[in-house]
């Protein structure tokens, strides 16, 4: 129990610090996850983001809508498949995640 207690306390401390850091940059953990995934992986499709982030397609759409409205990501039509899009960081998105 001692180990679990210490892990729980460590989680509480790191979570609080992460929330403060995200708040300073007007982010939350889900937005950070998308930006960091794009920074790490480069251009992705929404399906690629879904796989990389292990979230549902609805969650990807909601997160991308919020980030796109803030000018942090763009969605570009896939020229070879008119139904698909690619997601990229904008310069502002790259600067923020850096």
Backbone as numpy.savetxt, mean C-alpha at the origin, in Angstrom:
# Nx Ny Nz CAx CAy CAz Cx Cy Cz
4.18 -18.12 29.04 3.37 -16.93 29.04 4.23 -15.67 29.04
5.39 -15.76 29.67 6.27 -14.60 29.71 6.69 -14.15 28.32
7.00 -15.12 27.46 7.41 -14.79 26.09 6.25 -14.12 25.35
5.06 -14.67 25.47 3.91 -14.08 24.79 3.58 -12.70 25.34
3.74 -12.52 26.61 3.51 -11.20 27.21 4.47 -10.17 26.65
5.75 -10.53 26.54 6.74 -9.61 26.00 6.48 -9.33 24.52
6.11 -10.36 23.76 5.78 -10.16 22.35 4.56 -9.24 22.20
3.59 -9.41 23.05 2.39 -8.57 23.01 2.75 -7.12 23.31
3.58 -6.90 24.30 4.01 -5.55 24.65 4.81 -4.92 23.51
5.72 -5.69 22.91 6.51 -5.21 21.79 5.60 -4.84 20.62
4.60 -5.66 20.35 3.64 -5.37 19.29 2.91 -4.05 19.57
2.49 -3.84 20.79 1.79 -2.61 21.15 2.69 -1.40 20.95
3.94 -1.50 21.34 4.87 -0.39 21.19 5.17 -0.08 19.72
5.45 -1.11 18.94 5.77 -0.88 17.53 4.54 -0.42 16.76
3.38 -0.94 17.08 2.15 -0.53 16.39 1.86 0.94 16.66
2.03 1.37 17.88 1.80 2.78 18.23 2.77 3.69 17.47
4.03 3.29 17.40 5.02 4.10 16.68 4.71 4.14 15.19
4.30 3.02 14.63 3.94 3.00 13.20 2.73 3.91 12.94
1.73 3.88 13.80 0.56 4.75 13.63 0.97 6.22 13.66
1.86 6.58 14.57 2.33 7.97 14.64 3.08 8.36 13.35
3.94 7.47 12.88 4.68 7.74 11.65 3.74 7.88 10.47
2.79 6.96 10.34 1.82 7.03 9.24 1.03 8.33 9.32
0.61 8.72 10.51 -0.19 9.93 10.70 0.58 11.18 10.26
1.88 11.21 10.53 2.71 12.36 10.10 2.71 12.52 8.59
2.48 11.42 7.87 2.52 11.44 6.41 1.13 11.25 5.81
0.09 11.38 6.64 -1.30 11.24 6.21 -1.53 9.90 5.51
-1.02 8.84 6.13 -1.17 7.47 5.62 -1.80 6.59 6.68
-2.23 5.42 6.26 -2.60 4.35 7.18 -1.84 3.12 6.73
-1.95 2.05 7.48 -1.14 0.86 7.17 -1.50 0.26 5.81
-2.77 0.31 5.42 -3.15 -0.28 4.13 -2.62 0.54 2.96
-2.65 1.87 3.08 -2.09 2.72 2.02 -0.57 2.54 1.94
0.07 2.48 3.09 1.52 2.25 3.12 1.86 0.93 2.44
1.07 -0.10 2.70 1.31 -1.42 2.12 1.29 -1.36 0.59
0.30 -0.68 0.02 0.22 -0.57 -1.44 1.41 0.22 -1.98
1.71 1.35 -1.38 2.84 2.17 -1.85 4.16 1.41 -1.74
4.36 0.73 -0.63 5.61 -0.03 -0.44 5.70 -1.20 -1.42
4.59 -1.84 -1.70 4.58 -2.95 -2.67 4.93 -2.44 -4.05
4.36 -1.31 -4.45 4.69 -0.74 -5.75 6.14 -0.27 -5.80
6.64 0.28 -4.72 8.04 0.72 -4.67 8.97 -0.47 -4.84
8.63 -1.57 -4.19 9.44 -2.78 -4.22 9.34 -3.50 -5.56
8.14 -3.54 -6.14 7.88 -4.37 -7.32 7.83 -3.61 -8.63
7.64 -2.31 -8.57 7.47 -1.54 -9.80 6.03 -1.65 -10.28
5.84 -1.46 -11.56 4.50 -1.48 -12.16 3.84 -2.84 -11.93
2.60 -2.78 -11.47 1.83 -4.00 -11.25 0.41 -3.83 -11.76
-0.25 -4.93 -12.00 -1.68 -4.90 -12.26 -2.39 -4.94 -10.91
-3.66 -4.59 -10.86 -4.39 -4.75 -9.61 -4.36 -6.20 -9.10
-4.42 -7.17 -10.02 -4.34 -8.58 -9.60 -2.97 -8.88 -9.00
-1.92 -8.30 -9.56 -0.58 -8.47 -9.00 -0.47 -7.87 -7.62
-1.08 -6.70 -7.42 -1.12 -6.08 -6.10 -1.88 -6.96 -5.11
-2.98 -7.53 -5.59 -3.80 -8.39 -4.74 -2.96 -9.59 -4.25
-2.23 -10.20 -5.17 -1.39 -11.35 -4.79 -0.25 -10.93 -3.87
0.41 -9.83 -4.19 1.55 -9.38 -3.40 1.14 -8.93 -2.00
-0.05 -8.35 -1.88 -0.50 -7.83 -0.59 -1.40 -8.80 0.16
-1.80 -9.86 -0.50 -2.68 -10.88 0.10 -3.98 -10.26 0.61
-4.61 -9.44 -0.26 -5.89 -8.82 0.07 -6.88 -9.09 -1.06
-8.14 -8.79 -0.83 -9.17 -9.04 -1.83 -9.14 -7.99 -2.93
-9.77 -8.31 -4.05 -9.83 -7.36 -5.16 -10.60 -6.10 -4.77
-11.63 -6.25 -3.94 -12.38 -5.08 -3.48 -11.48 -4.16 -2.66
-10.67 -4.73 -1.79 -9.75 -3.94 -0.97 -8.73 -3.22 -1.85
-8.22 -3.90 -2.87 -7.27 -3.27 -3.79 -7.92 -2.07 -4.46
-9.13 -2.25 -4.96 -9.84 -1.16 -5.64 -10.05 0.03 -4.71
-10.48 -0.23 -3.49 -10.70 0.86 -2.54 -9.40 1.60 -2.23
-8.34 0.86 -2.02 -7.05 1.49 -1.71 -6.53 2.29 -2.89
-6.65 1.73 -4.10 -6.19 2.44 -5.28 -7.01 3.70 -5.53
-8.31 3.63 -5.31 -9.17 4.82 -5.47 -8.69 5.95 -4.56
-8.43 5.62 -3.29 -7.97 6.64 -2.33 -6.61 7.20 -2.73
-5.68 6.33 -3.10 -4.33 6.77 -3.44 -4.31 7.55 -4.75
-5.13 7.15 -5.70 -5.21 7.86 -6.97 -5.81 9.26 -6.75
-6.82 9.37 -5.91 -7.42 10.67 -5.60 -6.41 11.62 -4.98
-5.45 11.09 -4.25 -4.39 11.90 -3.63 -3.22 12.16 -4.57
-3.26 11.57 -5.77 -2.18 11.77 -6.73 -0.94 10.96 -6.44
-1.08 9.86 -5.71 0.08 9.04 -5.34 0.30 7.86 -6.26
-0.75 7.43 -6.97 -0.64 6.34 -7.95 -1.44 6.73 -9.18
-1.10 6.09 -10.29 -1.88 6.23 -11.52 -2.25 4.85 -12.02
-3.37 4.79 -12.70 -3.79 3.56 -13.38 -3.77 3.86 -14.88
-2.99 3.07 -15.61 -2.82 3.25 -17.04 -3.40 2.05 -17.77
-4.23 2.28 -18.80 -4.79 1.14 -19.54 -3.70 0.26 -20.14
-3.94 -1.03 -20.13 -3.06 -2.00 -20.76 -3.34 -1.95 -22.26
-2.36 -1.57 -23.05 -2.56 -1.42 -24.49 -2.88 -2.74 -25.19
-2.39 -3.86 -24.66 -2.64 -5.15 -25.31 -3.93 -5.81 -24.83
-4.50 -5.31 -23.73 -5.76 -5.86 -23.21 -6.57 -4.68 -22.66
-7.53 -4.22 -23.43 -8.29 -3.04 -23.09 -9.02 -3.11 -21.76
-9.18 -4.32 -21.22 -9.88 -4.46 -19.94 -8.95 -4.26 -18.76
-7.66 -4.42 -18.95 -6.70 -4.38 -17.85 -6.05 -3.02 -17.67
-5.47 -2.82 -16.50 -4.73 -1.59 -16.21 -3.43 -1.94 -15.49
-2.51 -1.01 -15.56 -1.28 -1.09 -14.78 -1.33 0.01 -13.72
-0.75 -0.28 -12.58 -0.69 0.69 -11.49 0.77 1.08 -11.29
0.99 2.38 -11.23 2.35 2.92 -11.05 2.32 3.97 -9.95
3.46 4.13 -9.29 3.63 5.26 -8.37 3.80 6.53 -9.19
3.23 7.62 -8.73 3.53 8.92 -9.31 4.83 9.42 -8.65
5.33 10.53 -9.12 6.51 11.11 -8.48 6.21 11.42 -7.01
4.99 11.95 -6.75 4.61 12.26 -5.36 4.52 10.99 -4.52
4.00 9.92 -5.10 3.92 8.65 -4.38 5.28 8.07 -4.08
6.17 8.17 -5.05 7.55 7.67 -4.85 8.25 8.49 -3.77
8.08 9.81 -3.83 8.72 10.67 -2.82 8.19 10.36 -1.43
6.89 10.15 -1.31 6.29 9.85 -0.02 6.81 8.53 0.55
6.86 7.50 -0.28 7.26 6.19 0.24 8.77 6.15 0.51
9.52 6.96 -0.19 10.96 7.04 0.10 11.17 7.67 1.46
